Amino acid sequence: MTLSGFPGMLVYSTIPVWLNQRSGRRRTTKGDHTMRFLTFLANGRDVFSSRGYNFGVSKAKVQQVASADFPTRWGQFRIHGFTTGSANGAGKKEEAVALVMGDDLSGSPLVRIHSQCLTGDVFGSLRCDCRQQLEMALSMIARQGAGVLIYEQQEGRGIGLMAKLQAYALQDSGLDTVEANEKLGFKADHREFQMPVEILKALGIKKVRLLSNNPDKVGALERAGIRVTERVPCEIAPTSHTADYLKTKEEKLGHLFTKR
């Protein structure tokens, strides 16, 4: 969809937006939960959003280094290992895996890009909904009989495990997840999604149904050349442990939730 006077402009959602002039964070207004973010992409830039992913999309290609059968309690997958990094050793080297179910990924397969969460995915932390989202995604892919889950090493929204634990301590003193990250000198969200995009391209996938509550992920994929035909919610019911965490995701990080 384009708008008159803005060639190449993409509109992928609609909701009133305002920017905090001091922090630069984008927040939503209160209102009907069916409304959505409005983000304009003009000449490769997000006009309104001060927080987004893949504005400087890396040209580095991923290398597939392993592939094996991977039976799980959700069904039979193939697990593919990917790595990236410059040939001369400069730049950041990243690793990720893709769990692929089904032989036919043409059309618009269900895709989940999941950021590593040791505390939740492995130890079952109740402070977040990461493990439940991971298991929900695998279950939904299994029901479809085809799809991809990309598991990327971006612990703590990209700040790393030790910094994440330091952020936990600050949260215990009353800060929310965004405030804790900023107190430690980090952005609210340090992730980028260039590598998952390159993995999708390596798998021959050009368009997806994206399992995510985060509209900025939609924008990241679209900017990098992957068409998102549908954003599929991946919502976990709040608990007494996660209510404030999910509220911060919604109010400060722009995640979309149905009215609860």
PDB file of C-alpha atoms in Angstrom:
ATOM      1  CA  MET A   1       0.000   0.000   0.000  1.00  0.00           C
ATOM      2  CA  THR A   2       1.340   3.454  -0.872  1.00  0.00           C
ATOM      3  CA  LEU A   3       0.222   6.945   0.015  1.00  0.00           C
ATOM      4  CA  SER A   4       0.057   9.850  -2.403  1.00  0.00           C
ATOM      5  CA  GLY A   5       3.164  12.013  -2.214  1.00  0.00           C
ATOM      6  CA  PHE A   6       5.207   9.353  -0.415  1.00  0.00           C
ATOM      7  CA  PRO A   7       6.600   6.976  -3.063  1.00  0.00           C
ATOM      8  CA  GLY A   8       7.612   3.611  -1.707  1.00  0.00           C
ATOM      9  CA  MET A   9       5.940   4.249   1.603  1.00  0.00           C
ATOM     10  CA  LEU A  10       4.673   1.158   3.376  1.00  0.00           C
ATOM     11  CA  VAL A  11       1.880   1.246   5.914  1.00  0.00           C
ATOM     12  CA  TYR A  12       1.661  -1.924   7.928  1.00  0.00           C
ATOM     13  CA  SER A  13      -0.478  -0.893  10.886  1.00  0.00           C
ATOM     14  CA  THR A  14      -2.454   1.963  12.385  1.00  0.00           C
ATOM     15  CA  ILE A  15      -2.602   3.583  15.816  1.00  0.00           C
ATOM     16  CA  PRO A  16      -1.914   7.068  17.191  1.00  0.00           C
ATOM     17  CA  VAL A  17       1.711   7.385  18.298  1.00  0.00           C
ATOM     18  CA  TRP A  18       3.612   9.918  20.347  1.00  0.00           C
ATOM     19  CA  LEU A  19       7.275  10.231  21.222  1.00  0.00           C
ATOM     20  CA  ASN A  20       8.606  11.000  24.654  1.00  0.00           C
ATOM     21  CA  GLN A  21      10.840  13.959  23.872  1.00  0.00           C
ATOM     22  CA  ARG A  22      13.277  13.142  26.669  1.00  0.00           C
ATOM     23  CA  SER A  23      13.691   9.408  26.209  1.00  0.00           C
ATOM     24  CA  GLY A  24      12.753   9.130  22.530  1.00  0.00           C
ATOM     25  CA  ARG A  25      10.599   6.117  23.316  1.00  0.00           C
ATOM     26  CA  ARG A  26       7.454   5.574  21.323  1.00  0.00           C
ATOM     27  CA  ARG A  27       4.265   4.881  23.207  1.00  0.00           C
ATOM     28  CA  THR A  28       0.685   4.188  22.262  1.00  0.00           C
ATOM     29  CA  THR A  29      -2.338   6.146  23.233  1.00  0.00           C
ATOM     30  CA  LYS A  30      -5.106   4.500  25.175  1.00  0.00           C
ATOM     31  CA  GLY A  31      -8.059   3.317  23.171  1.00  0.00           C
ATOM     32  CA  ASP A  32      -9.641   0.517  21.218  1.00  0.00           C
ATOM     33  CA  HIS A  33      -7.447  -2.585  21.369  1.00  0.00           C
ATOM     34  CA  THR A  34      -8.164  -3.346  17.711  1.00  0.00           C
ATOM     35  CA  MET A  35      -6.159  -0.305  16.646  1.00  0.00           C
ATOM     36  CA  ARG A  36      -2.573  -0.839  15.556  1.00  0.00           C
ATOM     37  CA  PHE A  37       0.678   1.051  15.137  1.00  0.00           C
ATOM     38  CA  LEU A  38       1.130   3.302  12.153  1.00  0.00           C
ATOM     39  CA  THR A  39       4.672   3.182  10.829  1.00  0.00           C
ATOM     40  CA  PHE A  40       5.787   4.847   7.651  1.00  0.00           C
ATOM     41  CA  LEU A  41       8.806   3.587   5.773  1.00  0.00           C
ATOM     42  CA  ALA A  42      10.099   6.227   3.399  1.00  0.00           C
ATOM     43  CA  ASN A  43      13.451   5.938   1.658  1.00  0.00           C
ATOM     44  CA  GLY A  44      14.411   3.119   3.992  1.00  0.00           C
ATOM     45  CA  ARG A  45      13.756   5.073   7.193  1.00  0.00           C
ATOM     46  CA  ASP A  46      11.056   4.765   9.823  1.00  0.00           C
ATOM     47  CA  VAL A  47       9.748   8.314  10.084  1.00  0.00           C
ATOM     48  CA  PHE A  48       8.115   8.082  13.496  1.00  0.00           C
ATOM     49  CA  SER A  49       9.819   5.236  15.319  1.00  0.00           C
ATOM     50  CA  SER A  50      12.977   5.957  17.300  1.00  0.00           C
ATOM     51  CA  ARG A  51      13.209   2.266  18.108  1.00  0.00           C
ATOM     52  CA  GLY A  52      13.268  -0.241  15.291  1.00  0.00           C
ATOM     53  CA  TYR A  53      15.323  -3.039  13.864  1.00  0.00           C
ATOM     54  CA  ASN A  54      17.321  -3.593  10.684  1.00  0.00           C
ATOM     55  CA  PHE A  55      17.726   0.013   9.580  1.00  0.00           C
ATOM     56  CA  GLY A  56      21.277  -0.806   8.494  1.00  0.00           C
ATOM     57  CA  VAL A  57      20.674  -4.283   7.128  1.00  0.00           C
ATOM     58  CA  SER A  58      23.880  -6.310   6.979  1.00  0.00           C
ATOM     59  CA  LYS A  59      24.981  -7.643   3.610  1.00  0.00           C
ATOM     60  CA  ALA A  60      26.841 -10.516   5.256  1.00  0.00           C
ATOM     61  CA  LYS A  61      25.408 -13.872   4.282  1.00  0.00           C
ATOM     62  CA  VAL A  62      24.845 -16.707   6.706  1.00  0.00           C
ATOM     63  CA  GLN A  63      26.622 -20.019   6.304  1.00  0.00           C
ATOM     64  CA  GLN A  64      24.834 -23.268   7.047  1.00  0.00           C
ATOM     65  CA  VAL A  65      27.270 -25.415   9.008  1.00  0.00           C
ATOM     66  CA  ALA A  66      25.093 -28.336  10.133  1.00  0.00           C
ATOM     67  CA  SER A  67      21.798 -30.086   9.493  1.00  0.00           C
ATOM     68  CA  ALA A  68      20.280 -33.087  11.247  1.00  0.00           C
ATOM     69  CA  ASP A  69      17.030 -34.853  12.035  1.00  0.00           C
ATOM     70  CA  PHE A  70      15.510 -33.492  15.231  1.00  0.00           C
ATOM     71  CA  PRO A  71      12.633 -35.434  16.811  1.00  0.00           C
ATOM     72  CA  THR A  72      10.782 -33.473  19.517  1.00  0.00           C
ATOM     73  CA  ARG A  73       7.673 -33.938  21.617  1.00  0.00           C
ATOM     74  CA  TRP A  74       5.922 -31.675  19.096  1.00  0.00           C
ATOM     75  CA  GLY A  75       6.925 -33.797  16.125  1.00  0.00           C
ATOM     76  CA  GLN A  76       9.710 -34.327  13.630  1.00  0.00           C
ATOM     77  CA  PHE A  77      11.870 -31.349  12.671  1.00  0.00           C
ATOM     78  CA  ARG A  78      15.147 -30.775  10.853  1.00  0.00           C
ATOM     79  CA  ILE A  79      17.577 -28.630  12.810  1.00  0.00           C
ATOM     80  CA  HIS A  80      19.892 -26.414  10.788  1.00  0.00           C
ATOM     81  CA  GLY A  81      22.859 -24.577  12.294  1.00  0.00           C
ATOM     82  CA  PHE A  82      23.867 -21.222  10.862  1.00  0.00           C
ATOM     83  CA  THR A  83      26.731 -18.847  11.531  1.00  0.00           C
ATOM     84  CA  THR A  84      27.676 -15.419  10.281  1.00  0.00           C
ATOM     85  CA  GLY A  85      30.631 -13.068  10.570  1.00  0.00           C
ATOM     86  CA  SER A  86      33.159 -11.478   8.297  1.00  0.00           C
ATOM     87  CA  ALA A  87      35.713 -13.673   6.581  1.00  0.00           C
ATOM     88  CA  ASN A  88      38.675 -11.740   8.039  1.00  0.00           C
ATOM     89  CA  GLY A  89      37.471 -12.239  11.593  1.00  0.00           C
ATOM     90  CA  ALA A  90      36.366  -8.634  12.038  1.00  0.00           C
ATOM     91  CA  GLY A  91      32.844  -7.894  13.142  1.00  0.00           C
ATOM     92  CA  LYS A  92      30.521  -9.823  15.359  1.00  0.00           C
ATOM     93  CA  LYS A  93      30.088 -13.540  14.754  1.00  0.00           C
ATOM     94  CA  GLU A  94      26.605 -14.850  15.429  1.00  0.00           C
ATOM     95  CA  GLU A  95      25.124 -18.323  15.657  1.00  0.00           C
ATOM     96  CA  ALA A  96      21.521 -19.446  15.375  1.00  0.00           C
ATOM     97  CA  VAL A  97      19.497 -22.542  14.662  1.00  0.00           C
ATOM     98  CA  ALA A  98      16.401 -23.047  12.543  1.00  0.00           C
ATOM     99  CA  LEU A  99      13.924 -25.807  13.377  1.00  0.00           C
ATOM    100  CA  VAL A 100      12.106 -26.664  10.163  1.00  0.00           C
ATOM    101  CA  MET A 101       9.021 -28.850   9.898  1.00  0.00           C
ATOM    102  CA  GLY A 102       7.652 -29.970   6.548  1.00  0.00           C
ATOM    103  CA  ASP A 103       9.128 -30.268   3.067  1.00  0.00           C
ATOM    104  CA  ASP A 104       7.051 -27.560   1.418  1.00  0.00           C
ATOM    105  CA  LEU A 105       7.729 -24.046   2.693  1.00  0.00           C
ATOM    106  CA  SER A 106       6.342 -22.336  -0.381  1.00  0.00           C
ATOM    107  CA  GLY A 107       3.507 -19.934   0.069  1.00  0.00           C
ATOM    108  CA  SER A 108       3.630 -18.191   3.428  1.00  0.00           C
ATOM    109  CA  PRO A 109       4.768 -20.572   6.199  1.00  0.00           C
ATOM    110  CA  LEU A 110       4.292 -19.944   9.903  1.00  0.00           C
ATOM    111  CA  VAL A 111       7.545 -18.515  11.320  1.00  0.00           C
ATOM    112  CA  ARG A 112       8.633 -17.668  14.845  1.00  0.00           C
ATOM    113  CA  ILE A 113      11.862 -15.731  15.543  1.00  0.00           C
ATOM    114  CA  HIS A 114      12.660 -16.489  19.168  1.00  0.00           C
ATOM    115  CA  SER A 115      15.369 -14.735  21.164  1.00  0.00           C
ATOM    116  CA  GLN A 116      17.258 -16.969  23.571  1.00  0.00           C
ATOM    117  CA  CYS A 117      16.108 -16.812  27.186  1.00  0.00           C
ATOM    118  CA  LEU A 118      18.138 -19.160  29.380  1.00  0.00           C
ATOM    119  CA  THR A 119      16.233 -18.200  32.514  1.00  0.00           C
ATOM    120  CA  GLY A 120      12.839 -18.826  30.965  1.00  0.00           C
ATOM    121  CA  ASP A 121      13.396 -21.399  28.212  1.00  0.00           C
ATOM    122  CA  VAL A 122      15.652 -23.667  30.303  1.00  0.00           C
ATOM    123  CA  PHE A 123      15.016 -22.909  33.976  1.00  0.00           C
ATOM    124  CA  GLY A 124      11.316 -22.094  33.712  1.00  0.00           C
ATOM    125  CA  SER A 125      11.484 -18.583  35.154  1.00  0.00           C
ATOM    126  CA  LEU A 126       8.092 -17.107  35.963  1.00  0.00           C
ATOM    127  CA  ARG A 127       9.387 -13.545  35.462  1.00  0.00           C
ATOM    128  CA  CYS A 128       8.708 -13.724  31.708  1.00  0.00           C
ATOM    129  CA  ASP A 129       6.555 -15.557  29.168  1.00  0.00           C
ATOM    130  CA  CYS A 130       9.436 -16.708  26.942  1.00  0.00           C
ATOM    131  CA  ARG A 131       9.212 -20.455  27.537  1.00  0.00           C
ATOM    132  CA  GLN A 132       5.447 -20.455  27.071  1.00  0.00           C
ATOM    133  CA  GLN A 133       5.832 -18.520  23.817  1.00  0.00           C
ATOM    134  CA  LEU A 134       8.492 -20.959  22.609  1.00  0.00           C
ATOM    135  CA  GLU A 135       6.313 -23.963  23.335  1.00  0.00           C
ATOM    136  CA  MET A 136       3.225 -22.288  21.870  1.00  0.00           C
ATOM    137  CA  ALA A 137       5.109 -21.580  18.638  1.00  0.00           C
ATOM    138  CA  LEU A 138       6.338 -25.166  18.306  1.00  0.00           C
ATOM    139  CA  SER A 139       2.849 -26.462  18.995  1.00  0.00           C
ATOM    140  CA  MET A 140       1.273 -24.149  16.405  1.00  0.00           C
ATOM    141  CA  ILE A 141       3.859 -25.118  13.777  1.00  0.00           C
ATOM    142  CA  ALA A 142       3.204 -28.790  14.530  1.00  0.00           C
ATOM    143  CA  ARG A 143      -0.554 -28.300  14.085  1.00  0.00           C
ATOM    144  CA  GLN A 144       0.095 -26.682  10.719  1.00  0.00           C
ATOM    145  CA  GLY A 145       2.437 -29.521   9.750  1.00  0.00           C
ATOM    146  CA  ALA A 146       4.962 -27.034   8.418  1.00  0.00           C
ATOM    147  CA  GLY A 147       6.847 -23.969   9.586  1.00  0.00           C
ATOM    148  CA  VAL A 148      10.088 -22.590  10.944  1.00  0.00           C
ATOM    149  CA  LEU A 149      11.320 -21.563  14.375  1.00  0.00           C
ATOM    150  CA  ILE A 150      14.554 -19.557  14.389  1.00  0.00           C
ATOM    151  CA  TYR A 151      16.300 -19.533  17.758  1.00  0.00           C
ATOM    152  CA  GLU A 152      18.792 -16.688  18.015  1.00  0.00           C
ATOM    153  CA  GLN A 153      21.352 -15.889  20.727  1.00  0.00           C
ATOM    154  CA  GLN A 154      20.034 -12.510  21.856  1.00  0.00           C
ATOM    155  CA  GLU A 155      19.680 -13.040  25.604  1.00  0.00           C
ATOM    156  CA  GLY A 156      17.940 -10.281  27.515  1.00  0.00           C
ATOM    157  CA  ARG A 157      16.811  -8.437  24.355  1.00  0.00           C
ATOM    158  CA  GLY A 158      20.430  -8.446  23.243  1.00  0.00           C
ATOM    159  CA  ILE A 159      22.231  -7.236  26.394  1.00  0.00           C
ATOM    160  CA  GLY A 160      23.621 -10.649  27.410  1.00  0.00           C
ATOM    161  CA  LEU A 161      23.058 -12.983  30.333  1.00  0.00           C
ATOM    162  CA  MET A 162      25.100 -11.246  33.048  1.00  0.00           C
ATOM    163  CA  ALA A 163      23.630  -7.829  32.259  1.00  0.00           C
ATOM    164  CA  LYS A 164      20.189  -9.422  32.252  1.00  0.00           C
ATOM    165  CA  LEU A 165      20.763 -10.720  35.784  1.00  0.00           C
ATOM    166  CA  GLN A 166      21.895  -7.252  36.840  1.00  0.00           C
ATOM    167  CA  ALA A 167      18.673  -5.921  35.331  1.00  0.00           C
ATOM    168  CA  TYR A 168      16.745  -8.485  37.386  1.00  0.00           C
ATOM    169  CA  ALA A 169      18.271  -7.018  40.541  1.00  0.00           C
ATOM    170  CA  LEU A 170      17.204  -3.519  39.515  1.00  0.00           C
ATOM    171  CA  GLN A 171      13.699  -4.806  38.789  1.00  0.00           C
ATOM    172  CA  ASP A 172      13.614  -6.241  42.305  1.00  0.00           C
ATOM    173  CA  SER A 173      14.151  -2.680  43.568  1.00  0.00           C
ATOM    174  CA  GLY A 174      11.129  -1.407  41.627  1.00  0.00           C
ATOM    175  CA  LEU A 175      12.287  -0.582  38.093  1.00  0.00           C
ATOM    176  CA  ASP A 176      10.535  -2.065  35.072  1.00  0.00           C
ATOM    177  CA  THR A 177      12.434  -3.941  32.351  1.00  0.00           C
ATOM    178  CA  VAL A 178      12.975  -0.866  30.181  1.00  0.00           C
ATOM    179  CA  GLU A 179      14.077   1.328  33.092  1.00  0.00           C
ATOM    180  CA  ALA A 180      16.484  -1.384  34.289  1.00  0.00           C
ATOM    181  CA  ASN A 181      18.129  -1.695  30.875  1.00  0.00           C
ATOM    182  CA  GLU A 182      18.527   2.062  30.615  1.00  0.00           C
ATOM    183  CA  LYS A 183      19.909   2.292  34.156  1.00  0.00           C
ATOM    184  CA  LEU A 184      22.647  -0.118  33.053  1.00  0.00           C
ATOM    185  CA  GLY A 185      23.415   2.046  30.030  1.00  0.00           C
ATOM    186  CA  PHE A 186      21.611  -0.060  27.432  1.00  0.00           C
ATOM    187  CA  LYS A 187      18.789   0.697  25.042  1.00  0.00           C
ATOM    188  CA  ALA A 188      15.385  -0.691  25.887  1.00  0.00           C
ATOM    189  CA  ASP A 189      15.926  -3.301  23.165  1.00  0.00           C
ATOM    190  CA  HIS A 190      19.371  -4.077  21.737  1.00  0.00           C
ATOM    191  CA  ARG A 191      18.302  -6.731  19.263  1.00  0.00           C
ATOM    192  CA  GLU A 192      18.707  -6.744  15.508  1.00  0.00           C
ATOM    193  CA  PHE A 193      17.167  -9.246  13.136  1.00  0.00           C
ATOM    194  CA  GLN A 194      19.499  -9.301  10.146  1.00  0.00           C
ATOM    195  CA  MET A 195      20.570 -12.892  10.768  1.00  0.00           C
ATOM    196  CA  PRO A 196      17.054 -14.399  10.905  1.00  0.00           C
ATOM    197  CA  VAL A 197      16.262 -12.613   7.642  1.00  0.00           C
ATOM    198  CA  GLU A 198      19.321 -14.169   5.982  1.00  0.00           C
ATOM    199  CA  ILE A 199      18.358 -17.587   7.372  1.00  0.00           C
ATOM    200  CA  LEU A 200      14.886 -17.276   5.870  1.00  0.00           C
ATOM    201  CA  LYS A 201      16.425 -16.344   2.537  1.00  0.00           C
ATOM    202  CA  ALA A 202      18.836 -19.294   2.746  1.00  0.00           C
ATOM    203  CA  LEU A 203      15.816 -21.563   3.281  1.00  0.00           C
ATOM    204  CA  GLY A 204      14.193 -20.099   0.170  1.00  0.00           C
ATOM    205  CA  ILE A 205      11.451 -18.308   2.102  1.00  0.00           C
ATOM    206  CA  LYS A 206      10.300 -14.965   0.725  1.00  0.00           C
ATOM    207  CA  LYS A 207       7.085 -14.408   2.661  1.00  0.00           C
ATOM    208  CA  VAL A 208       5.880 -15.512   6.072  1.00  0.00           C
ATOM    209  CA  ARG A 209       3.085 -15.532   8.575  1.00  0.00           C
ATOM    210  CA  LEU A 210       4.975 -14.144  11.555  1.00  0.00           C
ATOM    211  CA  LEU A 211       4.232 -15.427  15.054  1.00  0.00           C
ATOM    212  CA  SER A 212       4.836 -12.315  17.129  1.00  0.00           C
ATOM    213  CA  ASN A 213       3.218  -9.644  19.291  1.00  0.00           C
ATOM    214  CA  ASN A 214       5.896  -7.149  18.264  1.00  0.00           C
ATOM    215  CA  PRO A 215       5.080  -4.951  15.234  1.00  0.00           C
ATOM    216  CA  ASP A 216       8.704  -3.810  15.032  1.00  0.00           C
ATOM    217  CA  LYS A 217       9.652  -7.373  14.037  1.00  0.00           C
ATOM    218  CA  VAL A 218       7.218  -7.069  11.158  1.00  0.00           C
ATOM    219  CA  GLY A 219       8.951  -3.871  10.077  1.00  0.00           C
ATOM    220  CA  ALA A 220      12.396  -5.468  10.426  1.00  0.00           C
ATOM    221  CA  LEU A 221      11.517  -8.307   8.071  1.00  0.00           C
ATOM    222  CA  GLU A 222       9.763  -6.046   5.590  1.00  0.00           C
ATOM    223  CA  ARG A 223      12.730  -3.654   5.468  1.00  0.00           C
ATOM    224  CA  ALA A 224      15.055  -6.559   4.722  1.00  0.00           C
ATOM    225  CA  GLY A 225      12.981  -7.995   1.904  1.00  0.00           C
ATOM    226  CA  ILE A 226      10.794 -10.628   3.606  1.00  0.00           C
ATOM    227  CA  ARG A 227       7.088 -10.042   3.076  1.00  0.00           C
ATOM    228  CA  VAL A 228       4.930 -10.533   6.165  1.00  0.00           C
ATOM    229  CA  THR A 229       1.500 -11.587   4.954  1.00  0.00           C
ATOM    230  CA  GLU A 230       0.065 -11.876   8.471  1.00  0.00           C
ATOM    231  CA  ARG A 231       1.102 -11.170  12.049  1.00  0.00           C
ATOM    232  CA  VAL A 232      -0.125 -14.100  14.110  1.00  0.00           C
ATOM    233  CA  PRO A 233      -0.490 -13.321  17.847  1.00  0.00           C
ATOM    234  CA  CYS A 234       1.639 -15.333  20.277  1.00  0.00           C
ATOM    235  CA  GLU A 235      -0.032 -14.301  23.506  1.00  0.00           C
ATOM    236  CA  ILE A 236       0.314 -15.863  26.942  1.00  0.00           C
ATOM    237  CA  ALA A 237      -2.199 -15.058  29.655  1.00  0.00           C
ATOM    238  CA  PRO A 238      -0.667 -12.816  32.341  1.00  0.00           C
ATOM    239  CA  THR A 239       0.046 -14.145  35.807  1.00  0.00           C
ATOM    240  CA  SER A 240       0.819 -12.379  39.057  1.00  0.00           C
ATOM    241  CA  HIS A 241       4.514 -12.686  38.116  1.00  0.00           C
ATOM    242  CA  THR A 242       4.220 -11.414  34.530  1.00  0.00           C
ATOM    243  CA  ALA A 243       1.441  -8.802  34.680  1.00  0.00           C
ATOM    244  CA  ASP A 244       3.790  -5.815  35.090  1.00  0.00           C
ATOM    245  CA  TYR A 245       6.287  -7.298  32.611  1.00  0.00           C
ATOM    246  CA  LEU A 246       3.612  -7.609  29.924  1.00  0.00           C
ATOM    247  CA  LYS A 247       2.237  -4.154  30.740  1.00  0.00           C
ATOM    248  CA  THR A 248       5.702  -2.690  30.107  1.00  0.00           C
ATOM    249  CA  LYS A 249       5.947  -4.582  26.823  1.00  0.00           C
ATOM    250  CA  GLU A 250       2.653  -3.069  25.739  1.00  0.00           C
ATOM    251  CA  GLU A 251       3.079   0.492  26.985  1.00  0.00           C
ATOM    252  CA  LYS A 252       6.803   1.074  26.415  1.00  0.00           C
ATOM    253  CA  LEU A 253       7.817  -1.406  23.719  1.00  0.00           C
ATOM    254  CA  GLY A 254       4.677  -1.240  21.627  1.00  0.00           C
ATOM    255  CA  HIS A 255       3.731  -4.916  21.742  1.00  0.00           C
ATOM    256  CA  LEU A 256       0.187  -5.675  20.672  1.00  0.00           C
ATOM    257  CA  PHE A 257      -2.207  -7.621  22.877  1.00  0.00           C
ATOM    258  CA  THR A 258      -5.901  -8.313  22.665  1.00  0.00           C
ATOM    259  CA  LYS A 259      -7.945  -6.586  25.342  1.00  0.00           C
ATOM    260  CA  ARG A 260      -7.654  -8.436  28.612  1.00  0.00           C
TER     261      ARG A 260
END
